[in-house]
Amino acid sequence: MQQSACTLKNVKKVFGSIVANNNVNLDIRRGEILSLLGENGSGKTTLMNILSGIYFPDEGEIFVNGEQVTIRSPKDAFDLGIGMIHQHFKLVDVFTAAENVVLGLEEKTRFDLKKVAAKIGEICDKYGFHVDPYQKVYNMSVSEKQTLEIVKVLYRGADILILDEPTAVLTPQETEKLFSVIRNMKKHGKAVVIITHKLHEVLSVSDRVAILRKGEYIGTVNTAEATELSLTEMMVGKKVELNIDRPLPVNPQKRISVSGLNCKNSEGLPVLTDVSFDAFGGEILGIAGISGCGQKELLEAIAGLQPCEEGSKIEFIAPEDETPVSLLGLSPKRISQLGVSLSFVPEDRLGMGLVGSMGMTENMMLKDYSVGHSIFTHTKEPHDLAERIREELGVVTPGLSTPVRKLSGGNVQKVLVGREIAAAPKVLMTAYAVRGLDINTSYTIYHLLNEQKAKGVAVIYVGEDLDVLLALCDRILVLAQGKVTGIVDARKTTKEEVGLLMTGKGGDK
Amino acid sequence: MTLASFISWFTGAFVFGIVIMLGCVGETLTEKSGNLNLGVPGIMYLGGISSLSAVFMTQLRVREMIAEAAAVFVEAGNRAQEWVPETGLLKFLTQPVTSAITVKGAEASYRVFFDFNGWIGVVIAIVAALIGAAFGGLIYSFLTVTLRANQNVTGLTLTIFGSGVANFFGGSLNKLAGGVGQISVATTSTAFRTSFPWISTAFGKVSELLFNYGFFSYIAIVIAIIAHIYLNKTRHGLNLRAVGENPATADAAGINVTKYKYLATCIGAAISGLGGLYFVMDYIKGTWANDGSIESLGWLAVALVIFTKWKPINAIWGAFVFGLCYWVYLYMPQGVSEILAELFGVQKISHLQSLYKMLPYIVTIIVLIITSLRKKRENQPPQSLGLSYFREDR
């Protein structure tokens, strides 16, 4: 039996009328990895924010090393040895790694960044990772930033580490590396908590799993005794079908044809190099790649939002009409009138497509603002559409006029994806449609995509989770640094093959 | 251009520059905490009027006190005169004290007090300017940090408030002093314009160009250097910058965001207020003018923050460049002015003045364009500038 590092008793936290945590009991032990599992909005992050001093609990008790404590601020949390690695990195972009590490520390010694750099080097050696103390954060990759976050909490002498969805933005290889670091920390007697909703990760890395459902604490089980199905049932509260349907494409017709596509970013560097592929109606084409490898630019180029280089070719073939129409040079509005729809879910979810301070109804209206000629707005249809999306997708919101910014991430995404699908497109492009969504909602969205596929729509799905890409798509196009490294049949390929293609190494096979 | 006119252009630009440099350094500190305080003109107004009225009222009060004392003295003398015969005891004691002599004595002692102690006025002026301006910063922080009001609206309101308050009291002071232009705190102003001995004359023209300004000019430059060191070389400076870049990160790192925002805004405002003080005491020599000149200087200070790319050290030369641009119309060769007048279809050459006065703003816009084109992250404004922060915001 390991020593208990931190215990939560009957913790409750309320935001306005929403109960984010209720009666949560948690036991975090040294030399152990605990997974915190739950759907979106089940209060995992809120709970950990309470531990790290960002939020203050309304009720309940917290014990650290057997003593009851009050954590009023992040500083209190540090003093108790609790360090949190947030899902959205808490780093200052224009600072160097070392500057970020010492931020907020009240050391009595003279301010000397060289000493800090030396100590960072020591920590890196101990746990086996690499950080350049003088590198600016804005030059770092996602995984480097995450490593820096871990160094930051270790530098502060944390021995209870909380990682909030650490693998959401990592490739399978980077994830494996992260897990080995975490196992290393476990060996050194640290207590580690991982928040995630990827079940296979829970099973592979953790010792025990604590499950939350809609803010309520469900229970803690030993990972060795759990299976994917049993965990899902605890999480969702009912039996769920974990298999994604994948009907064979019916009568696939060429819908989009891209060849020799080249794009440059605003700094003049190539982001897409010689991309060629076809997308068929009635088929789901997956696009895999490490984030920032040109997925966004590819979709934007098709939607007319990204200028393309000379010689690029993008053609659209309407189902009723065999003659290809070139999409290059058409305005985004014209392209979307042809039936090419793009729903891009950026990391912050609100960045593209929705206006945070507007309600659901008004956000529905954004898409067809130009319909009708009256100077007054038509609210009836958007209102009905909003109502329908709310019911069909189960959007949890106090009302249709509540600003979407106030909804939880998953619900915001449902609104966005729901609206795009409702536009009845002929080509539906979605990027990160299930980013950060829980299992139940994700499956609702996969189901919606399959419905579109059955209707003969060409679906292009940019995803992060390889397991899902492999289970949902018919074909997978892999991008690495703006180049197509392969188009594989999703029914025959393996995760390893796709992972290798993503790093650009498998390209010559 | 003759050497004499070059020197006068240079010195004019220097003194002008000190005013906006102080405004700019204060505003830079404030903006580094993420508070976009557009109330700089109002704050400089507050600093200026606080110092002027404090010194003026002290002078007035001291004069009154001495006059009162004299009156008491005179009355005592008179009473002694009346009283003595009644008792019949002290007849031989006094010569009657005449009021005229006493009042003259009081005037003299007043002058002695202030002529020799212009420095008392300096201390009073600085303290008053710091308090008055920091008060403006406090209003701003309370509204934007505690109540989370919109920063732009609050700042603009503060500008209107500051200029209103200042011009109201400026008008009253004029009245008290007996008419527009009658306010004079000459002794204090002279003290402010005292330059350092020896060095101000030792090197001929060089001294005239660089070392012949009021001592406060050099204090201002030292303030800019200290601000630079604070921001870039100290732990607290690092924390402050983090607050302005990303308050959520700073908060998670255990930095008290509210405290930093309050302190940076109030201290920044106090420094900006010293610009107003310098303007009143040195630039216009201890008088008051209700012509809105402080306001236009305040906006130049805001423009200078952008020009300097949020680095106080750049403000030292940046302010001087602004000063040169601002006064260039006085020293423009006749030929150039004539060509320009022809070009813009201006009737009188003196009307070109307004065009020349746009130069600092045009320079700022050019700097903005260049820095935007270069896209260097270090030259951008603090990332969360203008946004309020609430920890439990979802």
mmCIF file of N, CA and C in Angstrom, chain B residues 362-375:
data_model
loop_
_atom_site.group_PDB
_atom_site.id
_atom_site.type_symbol
_atom_site.label_atom_id
_atom_site.label_comp_id
_atom_site.label_asym_id
_atom_site.label_seq_id
_atom_site.Cartn_x
_atom_site.Cartn_y
_atom_site.Cartn_z
ATOM 1 N N ILE B 362 3.267 60.825 -37.738
ATOM 2 C CA ILE B 362 3.613 60.111 -38.973
ATOM 3 C C ILE B 362 4.774 59.153 -38.718
ATOM 4 N N VAL B 363 5.751 59.640 -37.936
ATOM 5 C CA VAL B 363 6.882 58.772 -37.605
ATOM 6 C C VAL B 363 6.396 57.536 -36.863
ATOM 7 N N THR B 364 5.453 57.744 -35.916
ATOM 8 C CA THR B 364 4.911 56.610 -35.165
ATOM 9 C C THR B 364 4.244 55.606 -36.094
ATOM 10 N N ILE B 365 3.463 56.130 -37.054
ATOM 11 C CA ILE B 365 2.777 55.222 -37.978
ATOM 12 C C ILE B 365 3.794 54.433 -38.799
ATOM 13 N N ILE B 366 4.854 55.119 -39.211
ATOM 14 C CA ILE B 366 5.882 54.409 -39.990
ATOM 15 C C ILE B 366 6.510 53.299 -39.151
ATOM 16 N N VAL B 367 6.799 53.632 -37.867
ATOM 17 C CA VAL B 367 7.376 52.609 -36.990
ATOM 18 C C VAL B 367 6.419 51.430 -36.839
ATOM 19 N N LEU B 368 5.131 51.746 -36.676
ATOM 20 C CA LEU B 368 4.126 50.687 -36.550
ATOM 21 C C LEU B 368 4.140 49.783 -37.777
ATOM 22 N N ILE B 369 4.192 50.415 -38.950
ATOM 23 C CA ILE B 369 4.172 49.627 -40.190
ATOM 24 C C ILE B 369 5.403 48.735 -40.261
ATOM 25 N N ILE B 370 6.563 49.340 -39.933
ATOM 26 C CA ILE B 370 7.794 48.549 -40.028
ATOM 27 C C ILE B 370 7.773 47.380 -39.053
ATOM 28 N N THR B 371 7.367 47.656 -37.785
ATOM 29 C CA THR B 371 7.382 46.560 -36.815
ATOM 30 C C THR B 371 6.352 45.497 -37.182
ATOM 31 N N SER B 372 5.218 45.916 -37.761
ATOM 32 C CA SER B 372 4.235 44.902 -38.149
ATOM 33 C C SER B 372 4.777 44.055 -39.281
ATOM 34 N N LEU B 373 5.500 44.697 -40.183
ATOM 35 C CA LEU B 373 6.038 43.936 -41.307
ATOM 36 C C LEU B 373 7.096 42.948 -40.844
ATOM 37 N N ARG B 374 7.898 43.375 -39.867
ATOM 38 C CA ARG B 374 8.984 42.502 -39.432
ATOM 39 C C ARG B 374 8.488 41.372 -38.557
ATOM 40 N N LYS B 375 7.318 41.589 -37.942
ATOM 41 C CA LYS B 375 6.678 40.506 -37.181
ATOM 42 C C LYS B 375 7.579 39.898 -36.116
#
